[in-house]
C-alpha positions as MATLAB code, in Angstrom:
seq = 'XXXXXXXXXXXXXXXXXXXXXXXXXXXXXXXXXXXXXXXXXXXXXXXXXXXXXXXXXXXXXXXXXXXXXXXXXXXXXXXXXXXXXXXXXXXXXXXXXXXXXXXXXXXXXXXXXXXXXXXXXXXXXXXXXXXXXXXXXXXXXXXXXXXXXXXXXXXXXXXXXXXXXXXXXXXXXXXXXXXXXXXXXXXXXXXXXXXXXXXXXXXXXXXXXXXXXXXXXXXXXXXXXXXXXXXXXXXXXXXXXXXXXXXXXXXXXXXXXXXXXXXXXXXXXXXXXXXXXXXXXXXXXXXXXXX';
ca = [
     -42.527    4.920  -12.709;
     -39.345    5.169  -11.967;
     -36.569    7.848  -10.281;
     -33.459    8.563   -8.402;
     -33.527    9.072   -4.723;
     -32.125   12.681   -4.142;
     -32.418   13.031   -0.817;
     -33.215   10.742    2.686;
     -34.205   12.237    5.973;
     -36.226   10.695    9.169;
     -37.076    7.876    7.223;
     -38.399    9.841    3.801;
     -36.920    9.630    1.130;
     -37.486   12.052   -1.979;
     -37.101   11.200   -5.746;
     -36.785   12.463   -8.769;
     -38.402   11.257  -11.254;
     -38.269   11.028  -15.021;
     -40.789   14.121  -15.352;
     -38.472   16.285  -13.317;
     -41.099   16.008  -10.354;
     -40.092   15.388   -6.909;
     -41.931   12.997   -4.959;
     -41.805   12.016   -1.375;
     -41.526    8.352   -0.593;
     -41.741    5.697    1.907;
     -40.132    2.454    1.796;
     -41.659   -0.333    1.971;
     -41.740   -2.629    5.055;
     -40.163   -5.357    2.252;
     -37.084   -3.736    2.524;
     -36.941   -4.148    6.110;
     -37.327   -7.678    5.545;
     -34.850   -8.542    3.126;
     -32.321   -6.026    5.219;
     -31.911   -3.481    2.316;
     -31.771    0.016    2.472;
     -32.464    2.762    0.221;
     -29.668    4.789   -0.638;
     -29.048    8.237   -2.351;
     -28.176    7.832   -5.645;
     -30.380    4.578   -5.926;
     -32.695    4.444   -8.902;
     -35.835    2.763   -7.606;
     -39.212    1.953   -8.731;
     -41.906    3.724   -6.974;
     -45.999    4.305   -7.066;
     -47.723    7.733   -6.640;
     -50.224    7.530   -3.755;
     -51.251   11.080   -4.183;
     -50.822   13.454   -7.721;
     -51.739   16.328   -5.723;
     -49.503   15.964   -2.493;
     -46.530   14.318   -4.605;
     -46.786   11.455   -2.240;
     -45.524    7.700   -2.873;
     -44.102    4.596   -1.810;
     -40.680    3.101   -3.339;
     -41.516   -0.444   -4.635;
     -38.192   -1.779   -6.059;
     -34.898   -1.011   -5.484;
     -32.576   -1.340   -9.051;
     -29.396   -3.062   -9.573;
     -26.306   -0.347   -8.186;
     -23.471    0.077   -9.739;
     -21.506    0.698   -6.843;
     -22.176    1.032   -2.854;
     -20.306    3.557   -0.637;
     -20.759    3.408    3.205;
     -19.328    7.082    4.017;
     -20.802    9.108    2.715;
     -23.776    6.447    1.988;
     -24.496    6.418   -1.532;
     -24.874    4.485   -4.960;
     -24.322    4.942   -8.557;
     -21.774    7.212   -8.470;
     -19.838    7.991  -11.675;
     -17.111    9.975  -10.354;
     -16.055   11.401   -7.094;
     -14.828   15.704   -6.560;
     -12.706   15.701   -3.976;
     -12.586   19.621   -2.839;
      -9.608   20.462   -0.384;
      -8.284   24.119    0.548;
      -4.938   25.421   -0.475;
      -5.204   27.963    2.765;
      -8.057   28.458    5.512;
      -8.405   25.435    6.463;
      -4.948   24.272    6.225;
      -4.924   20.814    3.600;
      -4.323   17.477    5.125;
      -2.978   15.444    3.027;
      -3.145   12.453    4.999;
      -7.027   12.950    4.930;
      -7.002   13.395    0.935;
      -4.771    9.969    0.438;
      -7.490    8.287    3.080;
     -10.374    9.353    0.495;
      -8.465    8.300   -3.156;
      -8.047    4.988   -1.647;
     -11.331    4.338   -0.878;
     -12.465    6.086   -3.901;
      -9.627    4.115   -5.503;
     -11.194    0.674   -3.548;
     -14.380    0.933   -5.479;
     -12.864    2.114   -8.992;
     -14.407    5.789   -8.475;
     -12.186    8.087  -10.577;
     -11.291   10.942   -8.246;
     -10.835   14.725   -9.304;
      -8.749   16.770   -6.802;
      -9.883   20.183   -6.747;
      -7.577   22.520   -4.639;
     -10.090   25.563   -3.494;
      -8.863   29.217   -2.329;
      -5.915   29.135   -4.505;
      -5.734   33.060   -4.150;
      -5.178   32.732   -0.516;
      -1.567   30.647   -0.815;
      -0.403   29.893   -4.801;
       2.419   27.920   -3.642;
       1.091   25.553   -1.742;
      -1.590   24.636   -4.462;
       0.760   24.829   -6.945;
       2.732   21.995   -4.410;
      -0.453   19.726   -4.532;
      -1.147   19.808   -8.003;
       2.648   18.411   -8.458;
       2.187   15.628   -6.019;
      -1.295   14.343   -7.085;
      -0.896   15.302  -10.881;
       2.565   12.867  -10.755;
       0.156   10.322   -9.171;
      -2.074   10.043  -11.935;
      -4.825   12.592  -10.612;
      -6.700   15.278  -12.089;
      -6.193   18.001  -10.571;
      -7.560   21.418  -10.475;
      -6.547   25.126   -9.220;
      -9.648   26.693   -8.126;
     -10.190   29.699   -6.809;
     -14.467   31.044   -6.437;
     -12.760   34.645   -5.841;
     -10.971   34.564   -9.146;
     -13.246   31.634  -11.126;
     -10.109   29.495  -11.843;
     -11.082   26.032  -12.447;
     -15.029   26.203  -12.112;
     -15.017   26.299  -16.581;
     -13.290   23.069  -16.834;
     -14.759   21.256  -13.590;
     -18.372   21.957  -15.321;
     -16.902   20.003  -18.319;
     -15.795   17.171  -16.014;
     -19.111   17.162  -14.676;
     -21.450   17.333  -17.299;
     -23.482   13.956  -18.159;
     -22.450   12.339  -15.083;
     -23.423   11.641  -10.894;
     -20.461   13.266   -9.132;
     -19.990   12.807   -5.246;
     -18.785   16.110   -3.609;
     -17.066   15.413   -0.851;
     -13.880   16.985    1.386;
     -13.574   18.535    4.833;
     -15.641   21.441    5.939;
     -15.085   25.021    5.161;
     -13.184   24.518    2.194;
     -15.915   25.591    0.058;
     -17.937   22.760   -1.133;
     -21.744   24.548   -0.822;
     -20.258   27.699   -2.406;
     -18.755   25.512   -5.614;
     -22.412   23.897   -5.447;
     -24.415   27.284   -5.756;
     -21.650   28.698   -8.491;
     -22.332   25.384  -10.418;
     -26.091   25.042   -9.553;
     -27.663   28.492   -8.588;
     -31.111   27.091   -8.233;
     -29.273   24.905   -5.040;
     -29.074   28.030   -2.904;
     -26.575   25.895   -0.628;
     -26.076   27.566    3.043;
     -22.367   28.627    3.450;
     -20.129   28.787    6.325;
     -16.770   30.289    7.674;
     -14.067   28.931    8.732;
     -12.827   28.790   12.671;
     -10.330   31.146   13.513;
      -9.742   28.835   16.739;
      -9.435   25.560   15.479;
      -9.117   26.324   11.365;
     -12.046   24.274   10.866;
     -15.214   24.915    8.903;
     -18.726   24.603   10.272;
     -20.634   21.896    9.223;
     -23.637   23.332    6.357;
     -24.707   20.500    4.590;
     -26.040   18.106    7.598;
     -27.643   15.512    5.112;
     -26.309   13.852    1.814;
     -28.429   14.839   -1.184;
     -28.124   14.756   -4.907;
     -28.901   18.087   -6.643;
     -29.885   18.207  -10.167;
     -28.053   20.133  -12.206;
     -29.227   19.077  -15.691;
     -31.425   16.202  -17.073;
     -28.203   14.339  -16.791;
     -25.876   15.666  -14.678;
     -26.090   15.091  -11.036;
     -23.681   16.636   -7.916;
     -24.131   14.915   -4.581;
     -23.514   17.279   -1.552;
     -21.494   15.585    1.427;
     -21.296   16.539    4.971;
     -17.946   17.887    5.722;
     -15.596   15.159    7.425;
     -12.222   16.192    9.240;
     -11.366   12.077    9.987;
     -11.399    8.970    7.674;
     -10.918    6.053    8.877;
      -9.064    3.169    6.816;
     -11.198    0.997    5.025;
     -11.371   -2.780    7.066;
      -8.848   -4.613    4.679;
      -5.286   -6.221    4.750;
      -2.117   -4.274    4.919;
      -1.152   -6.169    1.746;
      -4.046   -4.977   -0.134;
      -3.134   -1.135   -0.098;
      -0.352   -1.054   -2.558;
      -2.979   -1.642   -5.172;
      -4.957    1.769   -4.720;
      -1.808    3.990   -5.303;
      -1.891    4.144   -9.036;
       1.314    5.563   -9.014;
       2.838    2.098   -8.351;
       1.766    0.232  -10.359;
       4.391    0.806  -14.033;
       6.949   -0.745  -11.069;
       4.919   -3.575   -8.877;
       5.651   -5.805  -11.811;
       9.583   -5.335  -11.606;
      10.439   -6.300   -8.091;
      12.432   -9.028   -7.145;
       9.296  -10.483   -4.940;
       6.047  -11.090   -6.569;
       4.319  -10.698   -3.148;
       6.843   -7.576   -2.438;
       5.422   -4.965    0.010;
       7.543   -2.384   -1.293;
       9.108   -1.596    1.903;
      12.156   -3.414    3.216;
      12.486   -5.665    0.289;
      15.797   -5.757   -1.816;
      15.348   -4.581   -5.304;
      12.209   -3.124   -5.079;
      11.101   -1.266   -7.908;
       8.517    1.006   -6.036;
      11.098    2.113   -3.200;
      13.842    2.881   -5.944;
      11.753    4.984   -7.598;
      10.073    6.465   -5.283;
      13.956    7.048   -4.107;
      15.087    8.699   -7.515;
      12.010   10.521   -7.579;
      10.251    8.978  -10.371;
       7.212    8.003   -7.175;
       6.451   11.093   -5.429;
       8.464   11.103   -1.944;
       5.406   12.284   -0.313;
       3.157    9.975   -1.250;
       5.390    6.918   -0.403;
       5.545    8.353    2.697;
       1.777    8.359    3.346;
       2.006    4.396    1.971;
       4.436    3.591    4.833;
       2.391    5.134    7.243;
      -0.835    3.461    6.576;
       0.840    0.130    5.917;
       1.914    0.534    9.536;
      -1.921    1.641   10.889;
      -2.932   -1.234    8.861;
      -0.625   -3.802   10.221;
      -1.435   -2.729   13.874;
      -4.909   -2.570   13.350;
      -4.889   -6.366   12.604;
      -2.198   -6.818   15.284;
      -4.830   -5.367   18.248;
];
């Protein structure tokens, strides 16, 4: 039989299998062995031990797709990355950390900017930047119901990773999306304008025989993925109708003369912003290695 593991915690891990039936799973000590590790997301091979219980063991891990380490998870189709115009506050340095390592393992990324009714102008701001990047982006709003019609299209047919910081509204876009998920919700820190962390665990909710959301704990840090400052350029999309037309084949697009990113990112033709946020990590990156 086989299945997709939905869920791992203490060391059990629970899949669901091609009958729609959930069963709860060891690994096997092989596994150990061979230093692999089930996943969520993995589709496995597993034996019932018990009909009645829903007990069984996984025997085989199958091929992935694709491996993230944070959140840990496989086969994902496409990431939803869910940030809040207002309450908390978005940090846009902590988006541009996720697309590139979304962007690192060739996960297409859909920005979703939540509690658009609290502050219209600054989602209308973030749609601009990130829609001039090459992003999908989405005004959302589970007040109003902007955007949850045309996310559910995005979704349909496919494993999307949920993922952003807490409190802006991940579990309640889950239960408006998936009633049956009956995700716990939480408010937002007047203190520190930071959510509570409600999902604790990553797990993959069904939402159709096909379709597939995978619930995130809440982050508020990324760290850079462990790679050369060089490397970065190529996960901004936005650069790459120019990279070809600098003087420098090996050009950082920094201090270089006739660069074709940094002109037009200086006539505006490369959002300001986001060249900004390139500098800056090129910099982390480069003093990383440096230390």
């Amino acid at each position: 039989m086989t299945g997709k593991i939905i869920k791992g915690v203490a060391g059990f891990y629970y899949v669901y299998t091609e009958s729609c039936k959930e069963v709860e799973c060891r690994a096997r000590g092989i596994f150990r062995n061979r230093n692999e590790k089930p996943l969520v997301g993995d589709n496995v091979e597993l034996e019932i031990l018990d009909e009645k219980t829903g007990t069984g063991n996984i025997t085989r891990l199958l091929k992935r797709r694709n491996e993230l380490i944070r959140p840990a998870a496989a086969n994902i189709d496409q990431a939803a990355v869910i940030f809040a115009a207002a309450c908390p506050s978005p940090n846009r340095g902590l988006l541009d950390r996720f697309l590139i390592m979304m962007e690192r393992e060739n996960i297409k990324t859909i920005i979703c900017i939540n509690k658009s009714d609290l502050e219209e102008k600054t989602a209308a701001c973030l749609k601009r930047i990130y829609t001039g990047a090459g992003y999908e982006v989405l005004i959302m709003s589970m007040v109003t119901g902007a955007g949850i019609a045309r996310l559910k299209e995005l979704l349909k047919g496919k494993t999307t990773i949920l993922a952003g910081p807490s409190g802006v509204g991940k579990s309640t876009l889950t239960n408006q999306i998936q009633p049956g998920a009956r995700m716990e919700t939480g408010q937002v820190s007047e203190k520190i304008q930071r959510g509570r962390h409600t999902t604790r665990h990553t797990e993959i909710i069904p939402v159709d025989e096909e379709t597939f959301l995978l619930d995130t704990p809440g982050f508020s840090s990324l760290y850079l993925p462990d790679m050369d400052k060089e490397e970065l350029k190529e996960y901004f999309p936005e650069f790459a109708p120019y990279a070809g037309q600098c003087r420098f084949g090996g050009c950082a697009h920094l201090e270089e003369p006739d660069c074709a990113v940094k002109n037009a990112a200086g006539i505006g033709l490369i959002g300001a912003e986001r060249y900004e946020s390139y500098r800056q990590m090129y910099e982390e990156l480069k003093n990383k290695k440096r230390y």
